[in-house]
Amino acid sequence: MTEKQEVERKFLVQQLPDLEQATKVRIRQGYITQTDDSVELRLRQKGDNYFLTLKSGDGLVRSENEISISAQQFDQLWPNTLGQRIEKVRWKGQISEQLQFELDVFEGSLAPLQLVEVEFSSVAQAEGFQVPDWFGDDVTLIKGYKNKALATQGIPSLL
Amino acid sequence: MTEKQEVERKFLVQQLPDLEQATKVRIRQGYITQTDDSVELRLRQKGDNYFLTLKSGDGLVRSENEISISAQQFDQLWPNTLGQRIEKVRWKGQISEQLQFELDVFEGSLAPLQLVEVEFSSVAQAEGFQVPDWFGDDVTLIKGYKNKALATQGIPSLL
């Protein structure tokens, strides 16, 4: 059994780069359930697409069930995510011919947080990455910067 | 502030009545969440209509949020209710000029349970109700016969 290996690094942002060539999409996601519930129910808007995702199980038996919903259905359910939301604009652009960045500019209660992610095709490529000047600290290993942690706990306090 | 008062009585069924004049609708409902979760997420099919209902809060601050979903969305989410379902055919008919019965004939793991409910416009009317011959024991006050209890715990064992 082979799985696609995902190698990503995540950084804070020192200063915004030139975004003229970048594409932009609005992302909102919010959690309806609480951390200790038996299932996780998430609403997500990405541009003009809306999703309801249900995750259940833990450990070996996990399942994820994502369905498309309408903008109206999204709007009807969104109030239930109050206090557990992420709202951001995601910019995608090129760092080099092979490498793309995904820059998340957070809004709402998470502003002015900005995070940038780069996906690599191998661990060697990730380790050899020449970090651009506009990148800030590497936060790849800090769990507080994961989407769900940001939504439920806010911006991590500095160590 | 006035609220519509709902007065209902619920009975087991001694024997099925003549249903020639009654209307029939298939009802399926299932729970995605578990009893101790912070929210309750329920799927419901009534004939050709499909709903997702989210209930949250308890005590004084409760909210209920029901949205219409498509048959396809229902089918995508339904597997998540395994083990917490009710499937039944609901017959509606007249007992008298003023009184209607709702007879639920359960299927699946709840078969051969049958329950009949009558809604009254006042407590006095409910108390003076002439119980038809085809009705069985009055189970109005037995919590085990509520929909959610039936879905999660099955048919109540006899006392």
Tab-separated table of N, CA and C in Angstrom, chain A residues 59-152:
chain	number	residue	atom	x	y	z
A	59	GLY	N	-8.390	7.019	16.060
A	59	GLY	CA	-7.477	5.885	15.980
A	59	GLY	C	-7.568	5.245	14.611
A	60	LEU	N	-7.725	3.941	14.572
A	60	LEU	CA	-7.673	3.210	13.307
A	60	LEU	C	-8.925	3.359	12.460
A	61	VAL	N	-10.070	3.491	13.118
A	61	VAL	CA	-11.320	3.536	12.364
A	61	VAL	C	-11.848	4.971	12.274
A	62	ARG	N	-11.357	5.707	11.313
A	62	ARG	CA	-11.814	7.074	11.122
A	62	ARG	C	-12.578	7.134	9.817
A	63	SER	N	-13.589	7.986	9.772
A	63	SER	CA	-14.217	8.214	8.486
A	63	SER	C	-14.484	9.693	8.296
A	64	GLU	N	-14.408	10.120	7.056
A	64	GLU	CA	-14.677	11.515	6.735
A	64	GLU	C	-15.700	11.542	5.614
A	65	ASN	N	-16.710	12.357	5.787
A	65	ASN	CA	-17.838	12.375	4.887
A	65	ASN	C	-18.105	13.842	4.538
A	66	GLU	N	-17.689	14.237	3.334
A	66	GLU	CA	-17.883	15.638	2.939
A	66	GLU	C	-18.958	15.733	1.876
A	67	ILE	N	-19.945	16.584	2.083
A	67	ILE	CA	-20.975	16.767	1.069
A	67	ILE	C	-21.033	18.239	0.652
A	68	SER	N	-21.398	18.456	-0.612
A	68	SER	CA	-21.614	19.814	-1.100
A	68	SER	C	-22.936	20.329	-0.575
A	69	ILE	N	-22.957	21.577	-0.163
A	69	ILE	CA	-24.212	22.190	0.242
A	69	ILE	C	-24.370	23.508	-0.510
A	70	SER	N	-25.571	24.061	-0.483
A	70	SER	CA	-25.829	25.327	-1.170
A	70	SER	C	-25.402	26.493	-0.284
A	71	ALA	N	-25.248	27.659	-0.912
A	71	ALA	CA	-24.934	28.876	-0.149
A	71	ALA	C	-26.014	29.124	0.900
A	72	GLN	N	-27.262	28.844	0.540
A	72	GLN	CA	-28.354	29.073	1.482
A	72	GLN	C	-28.267	28.128	2.688
A	73	GLN	N	-27.979	26.869	2.413
A	73	GLN	CA	-27.825	25.908	3.509
A	73	GLN	C	-26.657	26.309	4.407
A	74	PHE	N	-25.572	26.776	3.768
A	74	PHE	CA	-24.415	27.241	4.533
A	74	PHE	C	-24.817	28.382	5.467
A	75	ASP	N	-25.538	29.359	4.896
A	75	ASP	CA	-25.942	30.522	5.691
A	75	ASP	C	-26.852	30.140	6.853
A	76	GLN	N	-27.694	29.111	6.609
A	76	GLN	CA	-28.595	28.686	7.669
A	76	GLN	C	-27.849	28.039	8.841
A	77	LEU	N	-26.766	27.340	8.516
A	77	LEU	CA	-26.042	26.615	9.565
A	77	LEU	C	-24.896	27.412	10.192
A	78	TRP	N	-24.384	28.404	9.477
A	78	TRP	CA	-23.187	29.150	9.908
A	78	TRP	C	-23.289	29.744	11.323
A	79	PRO	N	-24.468	30.280	11.722
A	79	PRO	CA	-24.546	30.854	13.076
A	79	PRO	C	-24.150	29.871	14.178
A	80	ASN	N	-24.278	28.577	13.913
A	80	ASN	CA	-23.936	27.564	14.913
A	80	ASN	C	-22.434	27.405	15.140
A	81	THR	N	-21.628	28.084	14.328
A	81	THR	CA	-20.168	27.966	14.497
A	81	THR	C	-19.587	29.133	15.296
A	82	LEU	N	-20.465	29.991	15.800
A	82	LEU	CA	-20.009	31.190	16.518
A	82	LEU	C	-18.955	30.843	17.581
A	83	GLY	N	-17.830	31.555	17.532
A	83	GLY	CA	-16.772	31.306	18.507
A	83	GLY	C	-15.797	30.222	18.082
A	84	GLN	N	-16.055	29.555	16.962
A	84	GLN	CA	-15.167	28.488	16.492
A	84	GLN	C	-14.955	28.604	14.988
A	85	ARG	N	-14.520	29.789	14.582
A	85	ARG	CA	-14.429	30.066	13.156
A	85	ARG	C	-13.046	30.487	12.709
A	86	ILE	N	-12.786	30.199	11.438
A	86	ILE	CA	-11.649	30.776	10.744
A	86	ILE	C	-12.179	31.473	9.505
A	87	GLU	N	-11.736	32.722	9.301
A	87	GLU	CA	-12.077	33.426	8.064
A	87	GLU	C	-10.773	33.987	7.527
A	88	LYS	N	-10.504	33.671	6.275
A	88	LYS	CA	-9.224	34.090	5.721
A	88	LYS	C	-9.305	34.242	4.211
A	89	VAL	N	-8.364	34.995	3.684
A	89	VAL	CA	-8.202	35.054	2.237
A	89	VAL	C	-6.933	34.276	1.923
A	90	ARG	N	-7.067	33.315	1.012
A	90	ARG	CA	-5.904	32.507	0.632
A	90	ARG	C	-5.376	32.962	-0.729
A	91	TRP	N	-4.114	33.354	-0.721
A	91	TRP	CA	-3.433	33.738	-1.951
A	91	TRP	C	-2.524	32.598	-2.383
A	92	LYS	N	-2.590	32.240	-3.657
A	92	LYS	CA	-1.673	31.228	-4.181
A	92	LYS	C	-0.779	31.853	-5.230
A	93	GLY	N	0.500	31.593	-5.133
A	93	GLY	CA	1.437	32.133	-6.115
A	93	GLY	C	2.684	31.275	-6.203
A	94	GLN	N	3.571	31.672	-7.069
A	94	GLN	CA	4.792	30.884	-7.299
A	94	GLN	C	5.968	31.472	-6.523
A	95	ILE	N	6.756	30.605	-5.922
A	95	ILE	CA	8.018	31.009	-5.303
A	95	ILE	C	9.139	30.808	-6.322
A	96	SER	N	9.030	29.706	-7.027
A	96	SER	CA	9.979	29.385	-8.092
A	96	SER	C	9.195	28.601	-9.127
A	97	GLU	N	9.896	28.074	-10.137
A	97	GLU	CA	9.159	27.327	-11.150
A	97	GLU	C	8.465	26.098	-10.565
A	98	GLN	N	9.134	25.443	-9.604
A	98	GLN	CA	8.550	24.234	-9.027
A	98	GLN	C	7.673	24.476	-7.796
A	99	LEU	N	7.942	25.561	-7.104
A	99	LEU	CA	7.306	25.708	-5.785
A	99	LEU	C	6.255	26.800	-5.737
A	100	GLN	N	5.135	26.419	-5.077
A	100	GLN	CA	4.021	27.338	-4.936
A	100	GLN	C	3.860	27.709	-3.453
A	101	PHE	N	3.436	28.934	-3.187
A	101	PHE	CA	3.094	29.263	-1.794
A	101	PHE	C	1.581	29.402	-1.648
A	102	GLU	N	1.086	29.088	-0.461
A	102	GLU	CA	-0.291	29.384	-0.079
A	102	GLU	C	-0.219	30.311	1.120
A	103	LEU	N	-0.637	31.538	0.908
A	103	LEU	CA	-0.549	32.559	1.944
A	103	LEU	C	-1.942	32.826	2.500
A	104	ASP	N	-2.132	32.580	3.789
A	104	ASP	CA	-3.430	32.810	4.420
A	104	ASP	C	-3.406	34.109	5.214
A	105	VAL	N	-4.267	35.039	4.832
A	105	VAL	CA	-4.401	36.301	5.554
A	105	VAL	C	-5.704	36.226	6.349
A	106	PHE	N	-5.561	36.096	7.643
A	106	PHE	CA	-6.734	35.867	8.495
A	106	PHE	C	-7.499	37.151	8.758
A	107	GLU	N	-8.821	36.975	8.935
A	107	GLU	CA	-9.694	38.096	9.238
A	107	GLU	C	-10.435	37.801	10.540
A	108	GLY	N	-11.298	38.714	10.923
A	108	GLY	CA	-12.093	38.488	12.132
A	108	GLY	C	-11.201	38.450	13.349
A	109	SER	N	-11.537	37.540	14.278
A	109	SER	CA	-10.831	37.518	15.556
A	109	SER	C	-9.384	37.038	15.421
A	110	LEU	N	-9.037	36.452	14.290
A	110	LEU	CA	-7.655	35.973	14.101
A	110	LEU	C	-6.756	37.003	13.396
A	111	ALA	N	-7.334	38.102	12.920
A	111	ALA	CA	-6.505	39.158	12.317
A	111	ALA	C	-5.588	39.712	13.392
A	112	PRO	N	-4.358	40.108	13.093
A	112	PRO	CA	-3.739	40.211	11.768
A	112	PRO	C	-2.837	39.011	11.429
A	113	LEU	N	-3.184	37.832	11.899
A	113	LEU	CA	-2.349	36.661	11.642
A	113	LEU	C	-2.206	36.397	10.150
A	114	GLN	N	-0.979	36.067	9.751
A	114	GLN	CA	-0.708	35.653	8.372
A	114	GLN	C	0.199	34.430	8.425
A	115	LEU	N	-0.148	33.421	7.643
A	115	LEU	CA	0.662	32.203	7.593
A	115	LEU	C	0.931	31.842	6.147
A	116	VAL	N	2.105	31.298	5.875
A	116	VAL	CA	2.398	30.865	4.510
A	116	VAL	C	2.866	29.409	4.533
A	117	GLU	N	2.306	28.610	3.610
A	117	GLU	CA	2.660	27.195	3.524
A	117	GLU	C	3.270	26.874	2.171
A	118	VAL	N	4.208	25.950	2.190
A	118	VAL	CA	4.803	25.469	0.944
A	118	VAL	C	4.755	23.944	0.973
A	119	GLU	N	4.304	23.338	-0.129
A	119	GLU	CA	4.250	21.886	-0.210
A	119	GLU	C	5.386	21.388	-1.090
A	120	PHE	N	6.050	20.346	-0.619
A	120	PHE	CA	7.210	19.815	-1.324
A	120	PHE	C	6.937	18.399	-1.815
A	121	SER	N	7.724	17.963	-2.778
A	121	SER	CA	7.519	16.618	-3.302
A	121	SER	C	8.382	15.575	-2.588
A	122	SER	N	9.276	16.031	-1.710
A	122	SER	CA	10.080	15.079	-0.941
A	122	SER	C	10.617	15.766	0.313
A	123	VAL	N	11.023	14.969	1.260
A	123	VAL	CA	11.613	15.509	2.491
A	123	VAL	C	12.912	16.239	2.170
A	124	ALA	N	13.681	15.673	1.231
A	124	ALA	CA	14.953	16.306	0.843
A	124	ALA	C	14.716	17.716	0.294
A	125	GLN	N	13.676	17.833	-0.542
A	125	GLN	CA	13.360	19.147	-1.103
A	125	GLN	C	12.941	20.130	-0.001
A	126	ALA	N	12.154	19.616	0.962
A	126	ALA	CA	11.702	20.480	2.067
A	126	ALA	C	12.885	20.973	2.898
A	127	GLU	N	13.835	20.073	3.150
A	127	GLU	CA	14.986	20.429	3.985
A	127	GLU	C	15.936	21.385	3.278
A	128	GLY	N	16.000	21.271	1.955
A	128	GLY	CA	16.899	22.136	1.188
A	128	GLY	C	16.272	23.464	0.776
A	129	PHE	N	15.056	23.709	1.222
A	129	PHE	CA	14.297	24.893	0.811
A	129	PHE	C	15.011	26.191	1.203
A	130	GLN	N	15.217	27.041	0.206
A	130	GLN	CA	15.790	28.373	0.441
A	130	GLN	C	14.668	29.303	0.868
A	131	VAL	N	14.599	29.592	2.155
A	131	VAL	CA	13.474	30.365	2.683
A	131	VAL	C	13.512	31.814	2.167
A	132	PRO	N	12.454	32.259	1.505
A	132	PRO	CA	12.425	33.636	0.977
A	132	PRO	C	12.490	34.682	2.099
A	133	ASP	N	12.969	35.859	1.752
A	133	ASP	CA	13.113	36.945	2.726
A	133	ASP	C	11.811	37.330	3.413
A	134	TRP	N	10.708	37.224	2.654
A	134	TRP	CA	9.440	37.695	3.231
A	134	TRP	C	8.823	36.722	4.221
A	135	PHE	N	9.398	35.513	4.337
A	135	PHE	CA	8.913	34.535	5.314
A	135	PHE	C	9.401	34.908	6.718
A	136	GLY	N	8.602	34.545	7.736
A	136	GLY	CA	9.021	34.727	9.125
A	136	GLY	C	9.385	33.386	9.746
A	137	ASP	N	9.132	33.248	11.060
A	137	ASP	CA	9.508	32.026	11.778
A	137	ASP	C	8.836	30.776	11.203
A	138	ASP	N	9.549	29.675	11.249
A	138	ASP	CA	9.024	28.367	10.863
A	138	ASP	C	8.134	27.844	12.005
A	139	VAL	N	6.859	27.641	11.721
A	139	VAL	CA	5.941	27.158	12.767
A	139	VAL	C	5.345	25.786	12.408
A	140	THR	N	6.035	25.084	11.517
A	140	THR	CA	5.548	23.782	11.031
A	140	THR	C	5.137	22.840	12.167
A	141	LEU	N	5.926	22.834	13.222
A	141	LEU	CA	5.708	21.834	14.267
A	141	LEU	C	4.815	22.329	15.406
A	142	ILE	N	4.344	23.544	15.310
A	142	ILE	CA	3.541	24.098	16.403
A	142	ILE	C	2.053	23.825	16.161
A	143	LYS	N	1.479	22.958	17.005
A	143	LYS	CA	0.092	22.520	16.797
A	143	LYS	C	-0.919	23.658	16.879
A	144	GLY	N	-0.575	24.685	17.627
A	144	GLY	CA	-1.487	25.816	17.791
A	144	GLY	C	-1.788	26.545	16.499
A	145	TYR	N	-0.987	26.307	15.459
A	145	TYR	CA	-1.226	26.963	14.172
A	145	TYR	C	-2.035	26.105	13.199
A	146	LYS	N	-2.480	24.937	13.663
A	146	LYS	CA	-3.386	24.148	12.815
A	146	LYS	C	-4.755	24.834	12.766
A	147	ASN	N	-5.471	24.610	11.676
A	147	ASN	CA	-6.768	25.262	11.480
A	147	ASN	C	-7.715	25.117	12.672
A	148	LYS	N	-7.854	23.876	13.137
A	148	LYS	CA	-8.832	23.655	14.187
A	148	LYS	C	-8.429	24.336	15.497
A	149	ALA	N	-7.129	24.280	15.787
A	149	ALA	CA	-6.652	24.940	17.001
A	149	ALA	C	-6.874	26.444	16.919
A	150	LEU	N	-6.592	27.029	15.750
A	150	LEU	CA	-6.812	28.466	15.569
A	150	LEU	C	-8.290	28.807	15.755
A	151	ALA	N	-9.167	27.968	15.209
A	151	ALA	CA	-10.603	28.241	15.280
A	151	ALA	C	-11.111	28.204	16.715
A	152	THR	N	-10.604	27.238	17.484
A	152	THR	CA	-11.180	27.042	18.815
A	152	THR	C	-10.405	27.771	19.912
